[in-house]
Coordinates of C-alpha atoms in Angstrom, one line a residue:
M1 CA 86.2 -54.1 78.0
P2 CA 84.3 -52.0 75.6
A3 CA 84.3 -49.2 78.4
L4 CA 88.0 -49.2 78.4
R5 CA 88.0 -48.3 74.9
R6 CA 86.4 -44.9 75.3
P7 CA 89.1 -42.3 76.6
G8 CA 86.4 -40.4 78.9
F9 CA 85.5 -43.5 80.7
R10 CA 89.6 -44.0 81.7
V11 CA 89.4 -40.6 82.9
L12 CA 86.7 -41.2 85.2
L13 CA 88.1 -44.3 86.4
G14 CA 91.2 -42.3 87.6
A15 CA 88.8 -39.5 89.3
S16 CA 87.1 -42.3 91.0
G17 CA 90.1 -43.9 92.5
L18 CA 91.5 -40.6 93.7
N19 CA 87.6 -39.9 95.2
A20 CA 87.5 -43.3 97.2
G21 CA 91.1 -43.0 98.2
S22 CA 90.3 -39.8 100.0
M23 CA 87.1 -41.5 101.2
A24 CA 89.1 -44.5 102.9
G25 CA 91.6 -42.0 104.1
E26 CA 89.1 -40.0 105.7
L27 CA 87.6 -43.1 107.7
V28 CA 91.2 -43.8 108.9
V29 CA 91.9 -40.2 110.2
V30 CA 88.3 -39.6 111.5
G31 CA 88.5 -42.9 113.5
W32 CA 92.1 -42.0 114.8
L33 CA 90.9 -38.7 116.2
V34 CA 87.7 -39.7 117.8
L35 CA 89.4 -42.5 119.3
E36 CA 91.8 -40.0 121.1
L37 CA 89.3 -37.2 121.8
S38 CA 86.0 -39.5 122.9
F39 CA 84.8 -43.1 122.8
M40 CA 81.9 -42.1 120.3
V41 CA 83.7 -43.9 117.2
G42 CA 80.2 -45.6 116.5
L43 CA 78.7 -41.9 116.5
A44 CA 81.1 -40.7 114.0
L45 CA 80.4 -43.6 111.5
A46 CA 76.8 -43.4 112.0
L47 CA 77.0 -39.5 110.9
T48 CA 79.3 -40.6 108.1
F49 CA 76.5 -42.8 106.4
L50 CA 73.4 -41.3 107.7
P51 CA 73.2 -38.8 104.6
M52 CA 72.7 -41.8 102.3
V53 CA 69.2 -42.2 103.6
L54 CA 68.8 -38.5 103.8
L55 CA 70.1 -37.4 100.5
G56 CA 70.4 -40.5 97.9
L57 CA 67.1 -39.9 96.6
P58 CA 67.3 -36.0 96.2
A59 CA 70.9 -36.4 94.8
G60 CA 69.6 -39.1 91.9
A61 CA 66.7 -36.5 91.0
L62 CA 69.6 -33.8 90.4
A63 CA 71.4 -36.1 88.4
D64 CA 68.6 -36.4 86.2
L65 CA 68.0 -32.8 86.3
F66 CA 71.4 -31.3 85.5
D67 CA 75.0 -32.0 83.8
R68 CA 76.4 -35.0 85.9
R69 CA 79.9 -34.0 84.8
R70 CA 79.6 -30.3 86.2
L71 CA 77.8 -32.0 89.4
L72 CA 80.7 -34.3 90.2
R73 CA 83.1 -31.4 89.6
G74 CA 81.4 -29.2 92.2
L75 CA 81.3 -32.0 94.4
D76 CA 85.0 -32.7 94.5
A77 CA 85.5 -29.1 94.9
A78 CA 83.4 -29.1 97.9
L79 CA 85.2 -32.2 99.5
A80 CA 88.4 -31.0 98.9
L81 CA 87.7 -27.5 100.6
T82 CA 86.1 -29.4 103.7
A83 CA 89.2 -31.9 104.0
A84 CA 91.3 -28.5 103.9
L85 CA 89.3 -27.0 106.5
A86 CA 89.4 -29.8 108.8
G87 CA 93.6 -29.7 108.3
V88 CA 93.4 -26.3 109.2
L89 CA 91.4 -26.5 112.3
A90 CA 93.6 -29.5 113.6
L91 CA 96.7 -27.4 112.6
F92 CA 95.6 -25.0 115.1
D93 CA 94.4 -27.3 117.9
L94 CA 90.8 -26.0 117.2
L95 CA 89.4 -29.2 115.9
D96 CA 87.2 -30.4 119.0
V97 CA 84.9 -33.8 118.4
W98 CA 81.9 -31.8 117.8
R99 CA 83.5 -30.1 115.2
L100 CA 84.8 -33.2 114.0
F101 CA 81.2 -34.5 113.9
A102 CA 80.0 -31.6 112.0
L103 CA 82.6 -31.9 109.2
V104 CA 82.3 -35.6 109.2
F105 CA 78.3 -35.1 108.2
V106 CA 79.0 -32.4 105.4
S107 CA 81.8 -34.5 104.1
G108 CA 79.3 -37.7 104.2
S109 CA 76.4 -35.2 102.8
F110 CA 78.6 -34.5 100.0
R111 CA 79.8 -38.1 99.3
A112 CA 75.9 -39.5 99.6
C113 CA 75.2 -37.0 96.5
Y114 CA 78.4 -38.1 94.6
H115 CA 77.7 -41.7 94.3
P116 CA 74.4 -41.8 92.3
I117 CA 75.7 -39.2 90.5
R118 CA 79.0 -40.7 89.2
L119 CA 77.0 -44.1 88.5
A120 CA 74.8 -42.5 86.2
Y121 CA 77.4 -40.5 84.7
A122 CA 79.2 -43.9 83.9
H123 CA 76.5 -44.9 81.7
D124 CA 76.8 -41.8 79.7
V125 CA 80.5 -42.1 79.3
A126 CA 80.5 -45.9 78.6
G127 CA 77.4 -46.2 76.6
P128 CA 74.4 -48.3 77.2
G129 CA 75.9 -51.4 75.9
A130 CA 78.8 -51.8 78.7
V131 CA 76.8 -51.1 81.7
I132 CA 77.9 -53.8 83.7
S133 CA 81.7 -54.0 82.4
A134 CA 81.7 -50.1 83.3
L135 CA 80.1 -50.3 86.9
S136 CA 82.5 -53.3 87.3
L137 CA 85.5 -51.1 86.6
I138 CA 84.4 -48.3 88.5
N139 CA 84.0 -50.8 91.7
L140 CA 87.4 -51.8 91.0
S141 CA 89.0 -48.4 90.5
T142 CA 87.5 -47.4 93.9
R143 CA 88.7 -50.5 95.9
C144 CA 91.9 -49.9 94.4
G145 CA 91.9 -46.4 95.8
Q146 CA 90.5 -47.3 98.9
L147 CA 93.3 -49.8 99.5
V148 CA 95.9 -47.0 98.8
G149 CA 94.1 -44.3 100.5
A150 CA 93.7 -45.8 103.9
A151 CA 97.4 -47.2 103.9
A152 CA 98.7 -43.6 103.0
A153 CA 96.4 -41.8 105.7
G154 CA 97.7 -43.9 108.5
S155 CA 101.3 -43.3 107.4
L156 CA 100.7 -39.7 107.1
I157 CA 99.0 -39.8 110.7
Q158 CA 102.4 -41.6 112.0
R159 CA 104.7 -39.6 110.4
A160 CA 103.3 -36.1 110.3
G161 CA 100.1 -36.0 112.3
P162 CA 96.1 -36.0 111.4
E163 CA 96.3 -32.4 110.0
F164 CA 98.7 -33.3 107.4
A165 CA 96.5 -36.3 106.5
F166 CA 93.6 -33.9 106.1
F167 CA 95.6 -31.9 103.5
G168 CA 96.5 -35.0 101.8
L169 CA 92.7 -35.9 101.2
A170 CA 92.2 -32.5 99.8
A171 CA 95.0 -32.9 97.5
L172 CA 93.5 -36.3 96.0
H173 CA 90.1 -34.4 95.9
A174 CA 91.9 -31.6 93.9
G175 CA 93.6 -34.3 91.7
A176 CA 89.8 -36.0 90.8
L177 CA 88.5 -32.3 90.1
G178 CA 91.3 -31.9 87.6
M179 CA 90.6 -35.2 86.0
L180 CA 87.0 -34.3 85.8
F181 CA 87.5 -31.2 84.2
A182 CA 89.4 -33.0 81.6
L183 CA 85.8 -34.7 80.6
R184 CA 84.0 -33.3 77.6
I185 CA 81.2 -35.8 77.6
R186 CA 77.8 -34.1 78.7
T187 CA 74.5 -36.1 80.2
A188 CA 73.4 -38.1 77.6
T189 CA 69.6 -37.7 78.4
R190 CA 67.7 -35.8 81.0
T191 CA 64.5 -33.8 81.7
T192 CA 64.0 -30.1 81.9
P193 CA 66.2 -28.0 84.5
R194 CA 63.1 -26.3 85.0
E195 CA 61.3 -29.1 86.4
P196 CA 61.5 -28.8 90.3
V197 CA 63.1 -31.3 92.0
L198 CA 60.2 -32.5 94.1
D199 CA 58.3 -33.1 91.0
N200 CA 61.0 -35.2 89.9
L201 CA 60.9 -37.4 93.1
R202 CA 57.1 -37.6 92.9
A203 CA 57.5 -39.1 89.5
F204 CA 60.2 -41.4 90.6
A205 CA 57.8 -42.4 93.5
R206 CA 55.3 -43.3 90.9
E207 CA 57.6 -45.3 89.0
L208 CA 58.4 -47.0 92.4
R209 CA 54.7 -47.8 92.6
T210 CA 54.2 -49.5 89.2
N211 CA 57.6 -51.0 88.7
R212 CA 57.8 -53.7 90.8
T213 CA 61.1 -54.9 89.7
L214 CA 62.8 -51.8 90.5
L215 CA 60.9 -51.8 94.3
S216 CA 62.0 -55.3 94.7
L217 CA 65.8 -54.6 93.9
V218 CA 65.6 -51.7 96.4
G219 CA 64.1 -54.1 99.2
L220 CA 66.5 -56.7 98.4
T221 CA 69.8 -54.2 98.3
A222 CA 68.4 -53.0 101.7
A223 CA 68.2 -56.5 103.1
V224 CA 71.3 -57.6 101.9
E225 CA 73.1 -54.6 103.2
V226 CA 71.6 -55.5 106.7
L227 CA 72.4 -59.2 106.7
G228 CA 75.6 -59.3 104.6
F229 CA 77.7 -56.3 104.8
S230 CA 77.3 -56.0 108.8
Y231 CA 79.9 -58.9 109.0
M232 CA 82.6 -56.2 109.3
T233 CA 81.2 -55.2 112.9
A234 CA 82.2 -58.7 113.8
L235 CA 85.9 -58.7 112.5
P236 CA 87.4 -57.4 115.3
A237 CA 85.9 -59.6 118.1
L238 CA 86.4 -62.5 115.8
A239 CA 90.2 -61.9 115.3
R240 CA 90.7 -61.2 119.3
D241 CA 88.4 -63.7 121.0
V242 CA 88.1 -66.4 118.4
L243 CA 91.5 -66.4 116.3
G244 CA 93.4 -65.0 118.9
V245 CA 95.5 -62.9 116.3
G246 CA 95.4 -59.4 117.8
A247 CA 95.6 -55.9 116.0
E248 CA 97.8 -57.3 113.3
G249 CA 95.9 -60.1 112.2
L250 CA 92.8 -57.9 112.3
G251 CA 94.8 -55.2 109.9
L252 CA 95.5 -58.5 107.6
L253 CA 91.9 -59.6 107.5
T254 CA 90.7 -56.1 106.7
A255 CA 93.1 -55.7 103.8
L256 CA 92.2 -59.2 102.6
Q257 CA 88.7 -57.6 102.1
A258 CA 90.2 -55.1 99.3
V259 CA 91.8 -58.1 97.7
G260 CA 88.8 -60.3 97.6
G261 CA 86.8 -57.3 96.3
I262 CA 89.4 -56.7 93.5
L263 CA 89.5 -60.3 92.2
A264 CA 85.9 -60.7 92.1
T265 CA 85.5 -57.4 90.4
L266 CA 88.1 -58.6 87.8
L267 CA 86.4 -61.6 87.2
L268 CA 83.1 -60.1 86.5
T269 CA 84.5 -57.5 84.2
A270 CA 86.3 -60.4 81.8
Q271 CA 82.7 -61.5 81.9
G272 CA 81.2 -58.5 80.2
E273 CA 77.5 -58.4 79.5
F274 CA 75.6 -61.5 80.2
A275 CA 71.7 -62.6 80.5
R276 CA 70.1 -63.5 83.5
R277 CA 71.5 -61.1 85.7
G278 CA 68.7 -61.5 88.2
A279 CA 69.2 -65.5 88.6
V280 CA 73.3 -64.9 89.1
Y281 CA 72.5 -62.2 91.8
L282 CA 70.5 -64.6 93.6
G283 CA 73.2 -66.9 93.4
I284 CA 75.8 -64.7 94.8
I285 CA 73.6 -63.8 97.8
L286 CA 73.4 -67.6 98.3
L287 CA 77.1 -67.7 98.1
F288 CA 77.3 -64.7 100.4
G289 CA 75.6 -66.8 103.2
L290 CA 77.6 -69.6 102.7
G291 CA 80.9 -67.3 103.1
L292 CA 79.5 -65.9 106.1
I293 CA 78.7 -69.1 107.8
A294 CA 82.3 -70.7 106.8
L295 CA 83.7 -67.2 108.3
G296 CA 82.0 -67.8 111.3
A297 CA 82.6 -71.3 111.8
S298 CA 86.9 -70.4 111.5
R299 CA 88.9 -71.3 114.1
L300 CA 92.1 -70.8 112.0
F301 CA 93.6 -67.7 110.7
G302 CA 94.4 -69.1 107.6
F303 CA 90.7 -70.4 106.9
A304 CA 89.3 -67.2 108.0
A305 CA 91.5 -65.4 105.6
V306 CA 90.1 -67.1 102.5
A307 CA 86.6 -66.8 104.1
V308 CA 86.9 -63.1 104.5
A309 CA 88.3 -62.6 101.0
F310 CA 85.5 -64.7 99.7
V311 CA 82.8 -62.8 101.8
A312 CA 84.0 -59.5 100.5
G313 CA 84.1 -60.6 96.9
M314 CA 80.5 -61.6 96.8
A315 CA 79.7 -58.4 98.4
S316 CA 81.6 -56.4 95.5
L317 CA 79.7 -58.3 92.9
S318 CA 76.1 -57.9 95.0
D319 CA 77.0 -54.0 94.6
I320 CA 77.8 -54.1 91.0
L321 CA 75.0 -56.2 89.9
T322 CA 72.4 -54.1 92.0
Q323 CA 73.4 -51.3 90.4
A324 CA 73.4 -52.5 87.1
M325 CA 70.0 -54.1 87.5
M326 CA 68.2 -50.9 88.7
Q327 CA 69.7 -49.1 85.6
Y328 CA 68.5 -51.9 83.3
S329 CA 64.8 -51.4 84.8
V330 CA 64.3 -47.9 84.5
P331 CA 64.1 -45.5 81.1
D332 CA 67.2 -43.4 80.7
H333 CA 65.4 -40.0 82.1
L334 CA 65.2 -41.9 85.7
R335 CA 68.7 -43.6 85.6
G336 CA 69.8 -40.9 88.2
R337 CA 66.9 -41.4 90.4
A338 CA 67.3 -45.4 90.3
M339 CA 70.9 -45.1 91.6
G340 CA 69.7 -42.6 94.1
S341 CA 67.4 -45.5 95.4
W342 CA 70.5 -47.6 95.4
V343 CA 72.2 -45.1 97.9
F344 CA 69.2 -44.9 99.9
A345 CA 69.0 -48.7 100.3
V346 CA 72.5 -48.9 101.2
G347 CA 71.7 -46.4 103.7
S348 CA 70.2 -49.2 105.8
S349 CA 73.6 -50.3 106.6
P350 CA 74.0 -48.6 110.4
L351 CA 70.8 -51.1 111.2
G352 CA 72.7 -54.1 110.5
H353 CA 76.0 -53.1 112.2
L354 CA 74.1 -52.4 115.3
Q355 CA 72.5 -55.6 115.1
M356 CA 75.5 -57.3 114.3
G357 CA 77.3 -55.8 117.1
A358 CA 74.5 -56.6 119.5
L359 CA 74.5 -59.8 118.3
A360 CA 78.3 -60.4 119.0
A361 CA 78.1 -59.1 122.3
A362 CA 75.4 -61.4 123.1
I363 CA 76.1 -64.3 121.8
G364 CA 79.5 -64.3 120.2
P365 CA 81.2 -63.2 116.8
S366 CA 81.0 -66.5 115.3
A367 CA 77.4 -67.4 116.1
A368 CA 76.4 -64.0 114.9
L369 CA 78.4 -64.5 111.4
L370 CA 76.4 -67.9 111.4
L371 CA 73.0 -66.2 112.2
H372 CA 73.5 -63.7 109.5
G373 CA 74.5 -66.1 107.2
A374 CA 71.5 -68.3 107.3
G375 CA 69.6 -65.2 107.1
L376 CA 71.0 -64.4 103.6
I377 CA 70.4 -67.9 102.3
A378 CA 66.8 -67.8 103.5
L379 CA 66.5 -64.5 101.8
A380 CA 67.6 -65.8 98.5
G381 CA 65.5 -68.6 98.4
L382 CA 62.5 -66.5 99.3
V383 CA 63.0 -63.8 96.7
A384 CA 63.8 -66.8 94.1
V385 CA 60.0 -68.1 95.1
A386 CA 58.2 -64.9 95.6
V387 CA 59.9 -62.6 92.7
P388 CA 60.0 -64.6 89.7
R389 CA 60.4 -61.7 87.7
L390 CA 63.7 -60.9 89.0
R391 CA 65.3 -64.1 88.1
R392 CA 64.5 -63.4 84.6
L393 CA 65.9 -59.8 84.5

């Protein structure tokens, strides 16, 4: 794995794992607190992901203007302070649901900026000849961090209370910040800092109008997010109403998502760089759809466990390949904005979750998963015919 031979990249992997652990832990703590304080868990999740739509592209422009290493340091510092503030408010019983929502939105805004900057900086650290390997390892590190962070946050809530769970999240970001200060690799190429962010966004808009491959990837990423990644909304009802396994079984299904993502990422990482990435990506979307159909058809827990791990693996590969292809499809000075457009496309996820929730309530989780799986298969076929340039990327 060429990327792992770069000492700076190993440091970035460690920082990414700590940052992802804090993000997963935050979802656990916030979900628990909102459930205790009100019924508005869905609103809390929407506020977490809404900043991706609002800030993905501007953050990508910043990544092309300034030293990405310094931007990441500032964001981890801001996230640590936000988590610490939440912990202090919770400690003194001042964290009502509206203050919590405000902090969730602020934290989500910082994270929406963090993603495109880190993905662009991974290219700087690993080098242009190891993009897929670098992004695969970043994905692997974040999934491992999410698995550990979520479990640790749940344990802290149970043993010490949510305020100390927030302090634990702050400590993870402080650790990531310390690792980022060990990095010495500056942004490889960037436009002049004197160029306004708005002008950078206009330049990227012009690139989108002329670069049909990039535009297709943005639209396809959003469509896969809505049709594919929304399967998580159906899991609770599937576990309770179809599989009859209850909360413990749902927890195991959730953990298997991380396991499936890790295994798929390891497989892709072992492959290294390869040609015909677009054709492989369309094949992954097809398999993603077939996995959703298998999950929807599951009536036995063991079969559903294998299906959900497979689906999560295809979801992980989908993320990695779209990130890599977007970086390959633009010149270096637009790489940050390309990753911003990926975050923007991923911001369509609330639409998918709302749609899956409505379908699951109306026709049941199994039928909803079958419909979404069929939609992904149709999407893969349509893109293969309508966008031949993508198959050759």
